[in-house]
């Protein structure tokens, strides 16, 4: 039996995500087991997940995933490179995965691997720095630098977000000298600006935007049936939809209480970006206003969003661990339970099947779980119904077993 890994957010899970699952089994065999590594309550673009993690994990398993493991917070809310490395670490940590499957715009794993190899060449850092000196964004500078080593048509693949993330997966596997094989499926679906259902599955961004505008029926129609049922149950319980603006005053209060040195600690690149964000946070009356005031051609919106989220959650990038210290189970079906049995023998790090297991971890790993617990308490403040936003949920809720 093949065991495939997919790194996911499912924010929310939609028809395109289900297509990738179906294609994984079509390519590898109907009996292929699939392990998902999923972001928790906060996602890579520096935002709150639409629905809490255990509910999304349930929808994933009910939609065809066998086992869902959590991507810990310091990797889930990081750059694409760190996000990908964290997901790869979790998959490799199981000791079981043979293929890493992901969607991409190009559908060409060989091309993405060539780009990954070029980006890891020693001379690439110097080429990128030379392009950055021209004042453009990192993404644009990296693409131009890559053009010095590869044909322009391959360098252009970096313009598409799913290609870029796939390249980061390939880089992470190479860095860790892994025998896991990267496989990609050509992404199907409308562009982020599209709305014609005939164009294919809508991306998660459009579904979230539709919910913000009150276009609930259309948004629900684009989710998988299991995700739709989970969303409706969470909505009825007062726990969905979760948007950052639901607790915007709490976020702004945290930002305004931070000192200049606190903002400086959020700036991984040490490029002075924190000055702009600090100044914006002093006067902005919404998070969006702060982001618009701080953003420039060089600094991506997502990077600023992550910095604001780190500030809200009390995270400091310099303290982020380098290695994932445990594997936490969010959901599993019968096949997933069988995989867990094998993981207990093969896993490179401890496997947590209940919150109490975290109390037995070494100090640094236990500290990471406590970070997750505090972040979840802050996440619940964005529930539409604050009467259900009780603290301590992380220590009470075990995996969804189906």
C-alpha positions as a printed NumPy array, in Angstrom:
array([[  0.   ,   0.   ,   0.   ],
       [  1.264,   3.441,  -0.952],
       [  1.119,   6.194,   1.66 ],
       [  0.841,   9.71 ,   0.279],
       [  1.19 ,  12.97 ,   2.166],
       [ -0.586,  16.234,   1.358],
       [  0.122,  19.547,   3.122],
       [ -3.156,  21.419,   3.531],
       [ -5.043,  24.333,   5.074],
       [ -8.592,  23.54 ,   3.896],
       [ -9.705,  27.056,   4.717],
       [-12.306,  25.864,   3.793],
       [-12.084,  22.527,   1.969],
       [-13.581,  22.884,  -1.506],
       [-14.14 ,  20.859,  -4.672],
       [-10.608,  21.491,  -5.922],
       [ -9.161,  19.972,  -2.757],
       [-11.33 ,  16.888,  -3.185],
       [-10.151,  16.62 ,  -6.811],
       [ -6.527,  16.462,  -5.616],
       [ -7.438,  13.654,  -3.215],
       [ -9.213,  11.748,  -5.979],
       [ -6.304,  12.2  ,  -8.389],
       [ -3.842,  11.017,  -5.747],
       [ -5.606,   7.666,  -5.563],
       [ -6.132,   7.564,  -9.315],
       [ -2.363,   7.888,  -9.825],
       [ -1.133,   5.718,  -6.952],
       [ -3.917,   3.176,  -6.537],
       [ -7.353,   3.088,  -4.958],
       [ -5.979,   1.59 ,  -1.738],
       [ -3.505,   4.457,  -1.212],
       [ -3.599,   5.846,   2.325],
       [ -3.435,   9.634,   2.58 ],
       [ -1.991,  11.595,   5.489],
       [ -2.736,  15.307,   5.647],
       [ -0.63 ,  17.882,   7.493],
       [ -2.99 ,  20.742,   8.257],
       [ -2.544,  24.255,   9.627],
       [ -4.28 ,  24.795,  12.937],
       [ -6.407,  27.782,  13.903],
       [ -4.208,  30.291,  12.057],
       [ -3.012,  30.1  ,   8.467],
       [  0.03 ,  30.91 ,   6.383],
       [ -1.1  ,  34.31 ,   5.108],
       [ -1.252,  35.597,   8.671],
       [ -4.98 ,  35.208,   9.179],
       [ -7.513,  33.396,  11.329],
       [ -8.829,  30.11 ,   9.918],
       [-12.484,  30.334,   8.894],
       [-13.382,  27.306,  11.039],
       [-11.485,  25.835,  13.997],
       [ -8.949,  23.114,  13.275],
       [-10.696,  20.033,  14.707],
       [-13.808,  20.795,  12.659],
       [-11.764,  21.223,   9.466],
       [ -9.897,  18.006,  10.227],
       [-13.225,  16.168,  10.575],
       [-14.308,  17.477,   7.17 ],
       [-10.996,  16.333,   5.68 ],
       [-11.403,  12.758,   6.927],
       [-15.07 ,  12.632,   5.942],
       [-13.985,  13.811,   2.459],
       [-11.403,  11.054,   1.942],
       [ -8.315,  11.821,   4.045],
       [ -7.282,   8.972,   6.366],
       [ -5.249,  10.799,   8.983],
       [ -4.801,  14.504,   9.742],
       [ -1.79 ,  15.761,  11.704],
       [ -1.354,  19.346,  12.818],
       [  1.264,  21.66 ,  11.349],
       [  2.465,  23.436,  14.515],
       [  1.896,  27.177,  14.823],
       [  5.45 ,  28.475,  14.156],
       [  5.419,  26.786,  10.737],
       [  1.736,  27.334,   9.926],
       [  2.038,  31.137,  10.16 ],
       [  5.413,  31.544,   8.447],
       [  6.827,  32.236,   4.996],
       [  6.155,  29.739,   2.213],
       [  9.649,  28.315,   2.673],
       [  9.219,  27.656,   6.393],
       [  5.602,  26.514,   5.959],
       [  6.734,  23.936,   3.409],
       [  9.664,  22.785,   5.521],
       [  7.405,  22.279,   8.538],
       [  4.91 ,  20.262,   6.525],
       [  7.703,  18.108,   5.092],
       [  9.134,  17.578,   8.579],
       [  5.79 ,  16.292,   9.845],
       [  5.373,  13.923,   6.889],
       [  8.92 ,  12.602,   7.183],
       [  8.474,  12.326,  10.931],
       [  5.762,   9.697,  10.471],
       [  8.301,   7.301,   8.977],
       [  5.6  ,   6.111,   6.563],
       [  5.096,   8.534,   3.676],
       [  6.378,   7.537,   0.216],
       [  4.982,  10.405,  -1.914],
       [  4.315,  14.084,  -1.325],
       [  1.409,  15.18 ,  -3.547],
       [  0.461,  18.796,  -4.234],
       [ -1.471,  20.85 ,  -6.735],
       [  0.245,  23.297,  -9.087],
       [ -0.648,  25.514, -11.994],
       [  1.88 ,  23.844, -14.301],
       [  1.374,  20.199, -13.355],
       [  5.045,  19.46 , -14.135],
       [  6.95 ,  18.011, -11.168],
       [ 10.215,  17.744, -13.135],
       [ 10.216,  21.465, -13.938],
       [  9.474,  22.362, -10.322],
       [ 12.302,  20.117,  -9.138],
       [ 14.721,  21.78 , -11.569],
       [ 13.756,  25.171, -10.174],
       [ 14.168,  23.894,  -6.607],
       [ 17.659,  22.653,  -7.461],
       [ 18.613,  25.992,  -9.007],
       [ 17.325,  27.96 ,  -6.016],
       [ 19.514,  25.867,  -3.72 ],
       [ 22.69 ,  26.548,  -5.699],
       [ 25.318,  28.538,  -3.714],
       [ 25.409,  31.447,  -6.155],
       [ 21.653,  32.081,  -5.891],
       [ 21.866,  34.179,  -2.702],
       [ 24.237,  36.623,  -4.378],
       [ 22.068,  36.848,  -7.475],
       [ 18.982,  37.6  ,  -5.375],
       [ 20.769,  40.263,  -3.319],
       [ 21.862,  41.988,  -6.517],
       [ 18.262,  42.099,  -7.745],
       [ 16.931,  43.254,  -4.365],
       [ 19.254,  46.239,  -4.542],
       [ 17.068,  47.457,  -7.404],
       [ 14.255,  48.004,  -4.882],
       [ 11.777,  45.383,  -6.019],
       [  9.967,  42.755,  -3.961],
       [ 11.725,  39.552,  -2.931],
       [  9.456,  37.486,  -5.189],
       [ 10.272,  39.591,  -8.266],
       [ 13.979,  39.684,  -7.416],
       [ 14.126,  35.918,  -6.996],
       [ 12.397,  35.315, -10.321],
       [ 14.851,  37.565, -12.162],
       [ 17.778,  35.919, -10.39 ],
       [ 16.491,  32.487, -11.377],
       [ 16.409,  33.637, -14.999],
       [ 20.204,  33.762, -14.9  ],
       [ 20.334,  29.998, -14.316],
       [ 17.27 ,  28.591, -16.09 ],
       [ 15.218,  29.359, -19.224],
       [ 12.838,  32.3  , -18.827],
       [  9.765,  30.086, -19.252],
       [ 10.795,  28.012, -16.23 ],
       [ 11.647,  31.065, -14.118],
       [  8.175,  32.39 , -14.971],
       [  6.608,  29.446, -13.111],
       [  7.423,  31.343,  -9.906],
       [  4.66 ,  33.811, -10.779],
       [  1.965,  31.327,  -9.723],
       [  1.366,  30.679,  -5.998],
       [  0.795,  26.931,  -6.152],
       [  3.874,  26.42 ,  -8.314],
       [  5.872,  28.44 ,  -5.798],
       [  4.661,  26.379,  -2.853],
       [  5.377,  23.165,  -4.749],
       [  8.933,  24.363,  -5.39 ],
       [  9.33 ,  24.961,  -1.656],
       [  8.196,  21.384,  -0.97 ],
       [ 10.806,  20.119,  -3.426],
       [ 13.482,  22.288,  -1.79 ],
       [ 12.582,  20.967,   1.668],
       [ 12.815,  17.352,   0.493],
       [ 16.197,  18.028,  -1.135],
       [ 17.594,  19.759,   1.95 ],
       [ 16.666,  16.739,   4.044],
       [ 17.994,  14.252,   1.477],
       [ 14.618,  12.546,   1.479],
       [ 13.658,   9.645,  -0.757],
       [ 10.013,  10.788,  -0.667],
       [  8.902,  11.47 ,  -4.239],
       [  7.227,  14.822,  -5.052],
       [  4.185,  14.445,  -7.316],
       [  2.005,  17.22 ,  -8.661],
       [ -1.477,  17.396, -10.121],
       [ -2.436,  20.252, -12.429],
       [ -4.722,  22.568, -10.513],
       [ -8.291,  22.9  , -11.775],
       [-10.413,  25.906, -10.981],
       [-11.22 ,  29.51 , -11.654],
       [ -8.752,  32.32 , -11.185],
       [ -9.084,  34.317,  -7.959],
       [-10.885,  37.046,  -9.889],
       [-13.362,  34.665, -11.525],
       [-16.903,  33.89 , -10.443],
       [-18.312,  31.734, -13.253],
       [-18.964,  28.23 , -11.841],
       [-18.24 ,  26.888, -15.311],
       [-14.607,  27.85 , -14.8  ],
       [-14.232,  25.062, -12.226],
       [-13.861,  24.926,  -8.431],
       [-13.633,  28.29 ,  -6.698],
       [-10.508,  28.968,  -4.628],
       [-10.81 ,  29.244,  -0.855],
       [-10.126,  32.998,  -1.035],
       [-13.298,  33.606,  -3.055],
       [-15.354,  31.399,  -0.76 ],
       [-14.249,  33.383,   2.295],
       [-14.905,  36.68 ,   0.518],
       [-18.388,  35.489,  -0.427],
       [-19.146,  34.657,   3.198],
       [-17.962,  38.122,   4.221],
       [-20.406,  39.641,   1.722],
       [-23.255,  37.476,   2.966],
       [-23.345,  35.249,  -0.135],
       [-23.676,  32.182,   2.043],
       [-25.518,  29.854,  -0.33 ],
       [-22.952,  30.255,  -3.102],
       [-20.062,  29.793,  -0.654],
       [-21.578,  26.617,   0.787],
       [-22.163,  25.215,  -2.707],
       [-18.409,  25.421,  -3.408],
       [-17.409,  23.446,  -0.304],
       [-17.236,  19.655,  -0.19 ],
       [-20.427,  18.144,   1.309],
       [-18.574,  17.22 ,   4.506],
       [-17.077,  20.707,   4.841],
       [-20.48 ,  22.257,   4.25 ],
       [-22.046,  20.118,   7.   ],
       [-19.21 ,  20.929,   9.394],
       [-19.465,  24.641,   8.606],
       [-23.209,  24.674,   9.219],
       [-22.765,  22.858,  12.54 ],
       [-20.047,  25.294,  13.652],
       [-22.158,  28.238,  12.526],
       [-25.141,  26.949,  14.529],
       [-22.87 ,  26.582,  17.582],
       [-21.711,  30.217,  17.284],
       [-18.154,  29.267,  16.303],
       [-18.208,  30.218,  12.599],
       [-17.438,  32.082,  10.482],
       [-14.218,  33.266,  12.13 ],
       [-12.744,  36.451,  10.691],
       [ -9.96 ,  38.612,  12.096],
       [-12.293,  41.604,  12.157],
       [-14.47 ,  39.794,  14.723],
       [-11.835,  40.62 ,  17.347],
       [-10.196,  43.576,  15.62 ],
       [-10.187,  45.768,  18.719],
       [ -8.279,  43.091,  20.622],
       [ -5.68 ,  42.943,  17.836],
       [ -5.373,  46.751,  17.703],
       [ -5.14 ,  46.963,  21.485],
       [ -2.251,  44.519,  21.449],
       [ -0.468,  46.438,  18.677],
       [ -0.874,  49.788,  20.418],
       [  0.497,  48.364,  23.657],
       [  3.679,  47.108,  21.967],
       [  6.937,  49.035,  22.167],
       [  9.23 ,  49.804,  19.253],
       [ 11.544,  46.994,  20.35 ],
       [  8.597,  44.56 ,  20.225],
       [  7.933,  45.485,  16.591],
       [ 11.645,  45.232,  15.762],
       [ 11.636,  41.657,  17.066],
       [  8.981,  40.752,  14.478],
       [ 11.102,  41.852,  11.503],
       [ 12.887,  38.694,  10.376],
       [ 14.657,  40.442,   7.508],
       [ 15.949,  43.27 ,   9.719],
       [ 15.165,  45.592,   6.821],
       [ 13.405,  48.291,   8.826],
       [  9.928,  47.15 ,   7.839],
       [  8.95 ,  47.234,  11.497],
       [  9.312,  51.044,  11.515],
       [  6.455,  51.34 ,   9.017],
       [  4.262,  48.887,  10.885],
       [  4.948,  50.515,  14.253],
       [  3.989,  53.94 ,  12.895],
       [  0.866,  52.589,  11.198],
       [ -0.305,  50.781,  14.334],
       [ -0.188,  53.998,  16.353],
       [ -2.858,  55.703,  14.254],
       [ -4.812,  53.017,  12.339],
       [ -8.354,  52.277,  13.482],
       [ -8.523,  48.944,  11.649],
       [ -6.03 ,  46.202,  10.872],
       [ -6.658,  46.721,   7.174],
       [ -5.772,  50.408,   7.519],
       [ -2.522,  49.507,   9.282],
       [ -1.627,  47.041,   6.541],
       [ -2.38 ,  49.51 ,   3.758],
       [ -0.296,  52.206,   5.442],
       [  2.718,  49.919,   5.96 ],
       [  2.698,  48.041,   2.654],
       [  5.042,  49.   ,  -0.186],
       [  6.034,  47.528,  -3.542],
       [  8.865,  45.66 ,  -1.82 ],
       [  7.013,  44.293,   1.209],
       [  4.267,  41.764,   0.565],
       [  0.878,  42.124,   2.228],
       [  1.085,  38.563,   3.568],
       [  4.388,  39.278,   5.305],
       [  2.894,  42.278,   7.097],
       [ -0.202,  40.25 ,   8.027],
       [  2.017,  37.613,   9.606],
       [  3.88 ,  40.234,  11.604],
       [  0.592,  41.598,  12.957],
       [ -0.577,  38.089,  13.809],
       [  2.701,  37.288,  15.563],
       [  2.298,  40.471,  17.572],
       [ -1.268,  39.577,  18.548],
       [ -0.28 ,  36.054,  19.568],
       [  2.898,  37.125,  21.366],
       [  5.151,  35.129,  19.035],
       [  8.723,  36.159,  18.296],
       [ 10.273,  34.614,  15.161],
       [ 13.726,  34.352,  16.744],
       [ 12.223,  31.905,  19.244],
       [ 10.629,  29.677,  16.592],
       [ 12.076,  26.143,  16.869],
       [ 14.044,  24.728,  13.943],
       [ 12.613,  21.213,  14.158],
       [  9.07 ,  19.931,  14.69 ],
       [  9.24 ,  18.177,  18.089],
       [  6.05 ,  16.086,  18.001],
       [  3.228,  14.879,  15.759],
       [ -0.248,  15.829,  16.953],
       [ -3.258,  13.9  ,  15.687],
       [ -6.334,  15.968,  14.78 ],
       [ -8.524,  13.333,  13.092],
       [ -8.424,   9.762,  11.793],
       [-10.6  ,   7.054,  10.294],
       [-10.069,   3.284,  10.555],
       [ -7.168,   3.347,   8.083],
       [ -5.736,   6.314,   9.934],
       [ -5.846,   4.409,  13.217],
       [ -3.894,   1.612,  11.557],
       [ -1.321,   4.161,  10.379],
       [ -1.051,   5.485,  13.926],
       [ -0.239,   1.999,  15.138],
       [  2.65 ,   1.86 ,  12.677],
       [  3.746,   5.398,  13.54 ],
       [  4.199,   4.469,  17.18 ],
       [  7.005,   2.186,  15.981],
       [  8.388,   4.272,  13.107],
       [  7.878,   7.937,  14.03 ],
       [ 10.97 ,  10.067,  14.534],
       [  9.306,  12.146,  17.289],
       [  6.535,  11.553,  19.891],
       [  2.972,  11.109,  18.615],
       [  0.294,  12.954,  20.611],
       [ -3.128,  11.297,  20.495],
       [ -4.576,  13.228,  23.418],
       [ -3.779,  16.626,  24.981],
       [ -2.547,  15.063,  28.229],
       [  0.332,  13.518,  26.256],
       [  1.821,  17.007,  25.958],
       [  2.551,  17.098,  29.702],
       [  5.012,  14.225,  29.218],
       [  7.022,  15.959,  26.492],
       [ 10.505,  17.437,  27.034],
       [ 10.47 ,  21.06 ,  28.169],
       [ 10.954,  22.709,  24.751],
       [  8.297,  20.566,  23.07 ],
       [  5.879,  21.114,  25.952],
       [  6.495,  24.846,  25.611],
       [  5.434,  24.662,  21.945],
       [  2.164,  22.955,  22.897],
       [  1.554,  25.655,  25.514],
       [  2.067,  28.252,  22.747],
       [ -0.647,  26.478,  20.766],
       [ -2.948,  26.532,  23.784],
       [ -2.535,  30.288,  24.298],
       [ -3.048,  30.947,  20.591],
       [ -6.269,  28.922,  20.59 ],
       [ -7.583,  30.961,  23.518],
       [ -6.986,  34.119,  21.457],
       [ -8.513,  32.528,  18.36 ],
       [-11.799,  31.851,  20.138],
       [-12.197,  35.596,  20.786],
       [-13.077,  35.836,  17.079],
       [-16.062,  33.473,  17.413],
       [-19.297,  35.216,  16.403],
       [-20.777,  34.169,  19.777],
       [-18.443,  35.106,  22.613],
       [-20.449,  33.068,  25.114],
       [-18.85 ,  29.92 ,  23.643],
       [-15.316,  31.38 ,  23.527],
       [-14.12 ,  29.54 ,  26.62 ],
       [-10.41 ,  29.326,  27.382],
       [ -8.488,  26.085,  27.79 ],
       [-10.02 ,  24.325,  24.78 ],
       [ -6.643,  23.063,  23.599],
       [ -6.229,  20.978,  26.758],
       [ -9.726,  19.483,  26.538],
       [-10.269,  18.512,  22.904],
       [ -8.836,  15.26 ,  21.592],
       [ -8.709,  14.018,  17.99 ],
       [-11.81 ,  13.306,  15.93 ],
       [-11.974,   9.52 ,  15.462],
       [-14.377,   8.323,  12.788]])
